[in-house]
Amino acid sequence: MKKAVWKGIVCVVVFLATMITVSALMNKGNTDMTVEMRRATFPLVYMSQNGNRVNCLHGYAQEMQGSTMRDHITPLESGRRLSFVVEKFGCEISHLSFEVRSVDGERLVESTDIYNYKEDDDELTATITVKDLIEENTEYNLILILEDEYGRLIRYYTRIIQASDYHAAEQLAFAKEFHEKTFDKEAAKSITKYLESNAEGDNSSFSHVDIHSSFQQITWGDLKVEKASEPIYTIRELGPTVANIEISYQAAVEEGGARKYYNVEEYYRIRYTEERMYLLDFKRDMNRIFTKDAEAFVNNKIFLGIHDADVEMVESDGGNVLAFVNENRLFSYSIIDNKFVYLFGFYDEDNSDERTLYKGGGIKILSVDETENVRFLVYGYMNRGFHEGQVGIQVYQYNSMTNTIEEEVFIPDNRSYQMVKADVEQLSYADNNNHLYVMLSGTVYEISLESKSYKPIIKDLKEDSYKVSDSNRMIAWKQGEKDKEGALTLLNLSSKKQTEIKGKYGTVMSPLGFMEEDLIYGIANVADIQRDSGGKVIVPMYEICIQNENDEILKRYHQEGIYVVGADIQDNQISLTRVSRDEDGQYSPVDDDQIMNNEEIVSGNNTIELAVTEEFENVVQIALKSNIEKKGMKLLTPKEVLFEGGREVRIEPEETNTVHFYVYGMRDIEGIYTDAGNAVTHAEEIAGVVTNDHGAYVWRAGNRSIRNQIMKIQGEPADEERGSLAVCLDTILAYEGVKRNTSYMLGHGSTALEILRNNLPDAQVLELSGCSLNAVLYYVNRDIPVLATLNDGEAVLIVGFNELNTVLMDPGNGEVYKKGINDSKEWFEENGNSFITYIR
């Protein structure tokens, strides 16, 4: 009997031990089962323009959110024809088709199979004709769907437009000619008329060159440079007169008798006129691709060469181990073990083509410890590997003992890599308890790297309502509506400690930023908040506080009669923008002031530094705390651990009514806003574009006609029953085919913004206070009137413009008349640049 009992107990113990072991293996992976990263298998697609390849399309393994897919735009040729080339890379294609959809991806315009094409071992070429179902000068999404021999559906996205009066071919030819001539100083003399060389140009580094740089700088100085790959031409934006074009390629530079390779991107903003081309902007970025040869290590330096000085580097607490990112590849170095590891990258000597070199994402280092383990995050488009063709966020752990990397979690996303990049750059942090924190579309999520579960912890964050420390460990956000009463919440993501910072009744608190992990915030009276002459909201803070993570107030700044309206935090100094208030309650600028942190900020044991050379100008290097022994250095490349089961965490977005506006620069998203006016102002500063949640244009730089007037809008006078604001609102609604008694609505408490939003359901109404007159003329150019409200309660409509004047409909006199453009600008600024308009 006893033997039977013991036998049963032993069986149970063995069974439990086996289950625990199996569970551990399935959960953690088996380090005895490792592989190299899978090679890229997806084909590439190039659009064809007049026989030239443009717009390299990368394949996606899932359906993407069409409104976010803005990598490039392809103009259709005459007859709505579009030609393309598929580089197969050994992939057997069994079927081809394409879809045409609205830019938001919701409306299917056409779905057509492709049977007529030519194919050889390397390429497939075809020409398709889009059906006569698209509107002229309107952008659509084209999705080319390729099915391979294994039944995989691979999707390729580009925007298309049918526009007979656009000039993409001429603008591409101009960019190509300019690009070619920069390699020949004699030929380049003809491009000097397009340059704006002046003191704004930084001629100290070849890493960043622009239209303001010197002729010598733009033509590569004394570098022995040549192209090492065929350039890829990408049409980023295209309008009636202005195009944004990118040229990317690899260059080789002779350094000490050896060829070193660089990634180069050139950006052109070109205006076409019948008389000539105008180069509105030019930028060139050049970054050396790090190679772990002997010349890279000199004394205590890791040499990066001509490179952007903003190198991501993280070191362990003792500074004995560091990791750094170079051109989308991750490396680590252990000073004590003299071990250099190539941790991760999609390209290497055996995997180097346009698929693996594609910069559709990035790498962020999450942590480095003294045992040489590194946790890092790969985000954006996955060029190859298990998740080839997907967009998302992938967390890896490097195990120094086994020299392996292991995926901990993969968070798929159906938005573009630019959207994911913008979120990751806002907040991404991993604590010591295997939790990842990441911001996605204004919500901060906590993801368990062990259980693969997630939960939202902060919802609906808006610009200017939150700040994150450089380490991403601390976040502070404002509760309640912007510029209204409310407390601040300070959260330490490492310790989970959450502190509520409350002000007295009638005050508003604004987070200004962090100095290391210390929060800087300001306190203002709600009654003091107003708009300045340009329409910008001023929050005059009468006190500035610095509070550490232990809830201790380190400093209070207050000067009687002086208010702080902005703060710039650099290292251990806070520069305060200040104003004073006059008897009329208006604010006027006074001299800036500074708050200094007497404690020196520790820069780390290992630092990024610049060195000046004669031939290469400024170069970048990592200065280590001790010398490198090159002879005994161990060079390693880890393999990836295989695992069973899924490590995918699919996050369902939080439902929100918040409207977002996306500001795009030359390539990436430069800002995400909930305030349309802030978005348009930012886009005007960088000559960019603004889109909404549906992918539609909200605002675009350039491409404005010399003159335009909405002739359907005629003068109409105000009277005792209808004030000027009601007349303007009635006129806008009537122009859009809607008849309402807005005077009655205003009398019962409705605002102009509410009236337009409630009665123009198919339009997006935009409150653009603070935007410039030049910016809002974009809408008048599109035959959309702009409502301007004045300080005295009156209103006018902007209905036209030319080079010298605006055209106004003024209910005060019932007339449509011209007003000088400079006088108009000054008048609207004096009245707060208070504008309301809409897009259809």
XYZ file of N, CA and C in Angstrom, residues 259-339:
243
model
N 37.985 51.688 -49.071
C 36.672 52.278 -49.373
C 35.739 52.082 -48.176
N 35.163 53.176 -47.719
C 34.178 53.127 -46.652
C 32.839 53.585 -47.222
N 31.773 52.973 -46.725
C 30.465 53.188 -47.334
C 29.559 54.030 -46.440
N 28.726 54.809 -47.100
C 27.836 55.754 -46.436
C 26.422 55.628 -46.992
N 25.450 55.802 -46.127
C 24.069 55.977 -46.571
C 23.828 57.464 -46.787
N 23.276 57.808 -47.940
C 23.053 59.214 -48.288
C 21.599 59.403 -48.688
N 20.977 60.442 -48.144
C 19.624 60.830 -48.561
C 19.640 62.299 -48.941
N 19.096 62.595 -50.111
C 18.967 63.974 -50.572
C 17.485 64.317 -50.695
N 17.139 65.524 -50.272
C 15.740 65.963 -50.307
C 15.647 67.255 -51.111
N 14.727 67.267 -52.057
C 14.537 68.424 -52.926
C 13.080 68.892 -52.835
N 12.911 70.207 -52.746
C 11.582 70.804 -52.865
C 11.658 71.752 -54.053
N 10.895 71.431 -55.103
C 11.082 72.067 -56.410
C 9.768 72.689 -56.871
N 9.846 73.948 -57.306
C 8.681 74.610 -57.905
C 8.875 74.705 -59.420
N 7.847 74.295 -60.153
C 7.874 74.369 -61.614
C 7.159 75.617 -62.074
N 7.783 76.357 -62.983
C 7.085 77.402 -63.734
C 7.448 77.231 -65.199
N 6.699 77.863 -66.069
C 6.978 77.727 -67.498
C 8.315 78.350 -67.859
N 8.749 79.345 -67.044
C 10.004 80.028 -67.355
C 11.222 79.266 -66.850
N 11.134 78.722 -65.635
C 12.299 78.066 -65.039
C 11.869 77.240 -63.832
N 12.836 76.468 -63.313
C 12.638 75.726 -62.072
C 13.178 76.544 -60.899
N 12.537 76.404 -59.759
C 13.012 77.025 -58.530
C 13.274 75.938 -57.497
N 14.481 75.955 -56.938
C 14.811 75.024 -55.860
C 14.446 75.713 -54.548
N 13.331 75.316 -53.956
C 12.849 75.941 -52.730
C 13.621 75.452 -51.512
N 14.078 74.212 -51.559
C 14.849 73.679 -50.434
C 15.661 72.482 -50.907
N 16.805 72.296 -50.274
C 17.671 71.150 -50.563
C 18.368 70.750 -49.273
N 18.379 69.465 -48.978
C 19.093 68.936 -47.826
C 19.753 67.619 -48.220
N 20.922 67.375 -47.630
C 21.593 66.088 -47.860
C 22.143 65.582 -46.534
N 21.776 64.361 -46.197
C 22.279 63.703 -44.994
C 23.196 62.559 -45.409
N 24.324 62.461 -44.726
C 25.346 61.467 -45.072
C 25.847 60.831 -43.775
N 25.730 59.513 -43.659
C 26.143 58.817 -42.444
C 26.951 57.575 -42.782
N 28.107 57.469 -42.156
C 29.012 56.343 -42.407
C 28.439 55.060 -41.809
N 28.537 53.971 -42.562
C 28.115 52.653 -42.088
C 29.280 52.036 -41.318
N 29.063 51.799 -40.045
C 30.138 51.308 -39.177
C 30.559 49.899 -39.577
N 31.859 49.688 -39.602
C 32.420 48.346 -39.831
C 33.412 48.055 -38.705
N 33.351 46.840 -38.191
C 34.170 46.502 -37.026
C 35.543 45.988 -37.446
N 36.266 46.817 -38.242
C 37.627 46.461 -38.617
C 38.602 47.163 -37.674
N 39.867 46.914 -37.844
C 40.883 47.414 -36.908
C 40.916 48.936 -36.864
N 40.642 49.600 -38.024
C 40.721 51.060 -38.074
C 39.617 51.723 -37.255
N 38.576 50.959 -36.882
C 37.465 51.536 -36.124
C 37.805 51.740 -34.659
N 38.894 51.111 -34.182
C 39.246 51.172 -32.770
C 40.652 51.757 -32.627
N 40.737 52.935 -32.049
C 42.019 53.610 -31.868
C 42.108 54.113 -30.429
N 43.060 53.620 -29.687
C 43.235 53.989 -28.281
C 41.935 53.713 -27.524
N 41.283 54.762 -27.030
C 40.016 54.560 -26.312
C 38.830 55.038 -27.128
N 38.985 55.059 -28.458
C 37.937 55.599 -29.327
C 37.348 54.502 -30.236
N 36.015 54.582 -30.392
C 35.329 53.834 -31.449
C 34.971 54.859 -32.508
N 35.557 54.723 -33.680
C 35.452 55.755 -34.714
C 34.199 55.531 -35.568
N 33.302 56.526 -35.593
C 32.084 56.465 -36.411
C 32.200 57.306 -37.672
N 33.130 58.243 -37.713
C 33.386 59.020 -38.918
C 32.347 60.102 -39.170
N 32.144 60.418 -40.450
C 31.153 61.437 -40.841
C 29.776 60.881 -40.499
N 29.132 61.525 -39.539
C 27.893 60.950 -39.013
C 27.149 62.014 -38.224
N 25.835 61.868 -38.147
C 25.037 62.711 -37.267
C 25.551 62.548 -35.834
N 25.758 63.672 -35.151
C 26.317 63.621 -33.792
C 25.319 63.101 -32.771
N 24.052 63.027 -33.141
C 23.023 62.536 -32.216
C 22.969 61.012 -32.306
N 23.964 60.374 -31.710
C 24.074 58.909 -31.736
C 23.382 58.345 -30.503
N 22.496 57.368 -30.696
C 21.873 56.729 -29.545
C 22.874 55.776 -28.904
N 23.180 56.027 -27.636
C 24.106 55.177 -26.894
C 23.615 55.052 -25.459
N 23.636 53.842 -24.919
C 23.249 53.582 -23.537
C 24.342 52.741 -22.906
N 24.719 53.079 -21.660
C 25.739 52.316 -20.967
C 25.185 51.716 -19.685
N 25.861 50.709 -19.187
C 25.479 50.093 -17.914
C 25.800 51.042 -16.764
N 25.294 50.713 -15.587
C 25.474 51.594 -14.428
C 26.948 51.885 -14.146
N 27.792 50.892 -14.283
C 29.215 51.100 -14.023
C 29.997 51.597 -15.220
N 29.345 51.670 -16.385
C 30.010 52.143 -17.587
C 30.941 51.143 -18.233
N 30.874 49.878 -17.796
C 31.765 48.861 -18.362
C 31.210 48.223 -19.632
N 29.927 48.433 -19.889
C 29.279 47.892 -21.084
C 28.465 49.014 -21.715
N 28.545 49.118 -23.026
C 27.745 50.123 -23.719
C 27.174 49.525 -24.995
N 26.060 50.103 -25.437
C 25.450 49.710 -26.708
C 25.162 50.978 -27.498
N 25.298 50.907 -28.818
C 25.015 52.080 -29.641
C 24.391 51.637 -30.966
N 23.650 52.575 -31.568
C 22.969 52.324 -32.831
C 23.674 53.104 -33.932
N 23.945 52.416 -35.031
C 24.532 53.060 -36.204
C 23.789 52.589 -37.438
N 23.119 53.524 -38.119
C 22.433 53.239 -39.373
C 21.560 51.985 -39.288
N 20.671 52.001 -38.302
C 19.705 50.913 -38.107
C 20.362 49.571 -37.785
N 21.528 49.621 -37.163
C 22.167 48.402 -36.659
C 22.618 48.662 -35.231
N 22.593 47.601 -34.415
C 22.880 47.731 -32.994
C 24.151 46.959 -32.640
N 25.041 47.620 -31.893
C 26.301 47.023 -31.472
C 26.464 47.204 -29.960
N 27.253 46.326 -29.344
C 27.606 46.506 -27.936
C 29.093 46.214 -27.754
N 29.648 46.823 -26.698
C 31.062 46.587 -26.395
C 31.224 46.461 -24.886
N 31.925 45.397 -24.465
C 32.255 45.185 -23.058
C 33.719 45.534 -22.851
N 33.951 46.543 -22.024
C 35.319 47.001 -21.781
C 36.117 45.937 -21.025
N 35.500 45.328 -20.019
C 36.208 44.346 -19.198
C 36.546 43.088 -19.991
N 35.570 42.549 -20.749
C 35.797 41.319 -21.519
C 36.381 41.586 -22.897
N 36.505 42.886 -23.261
C 37.012 43.255 -24.587
C 36.245 42.505 -25.681
N 34.922 42.587 -25.568
C 34.044 41.833 -26.469
C 33.148 42.800 -27.235
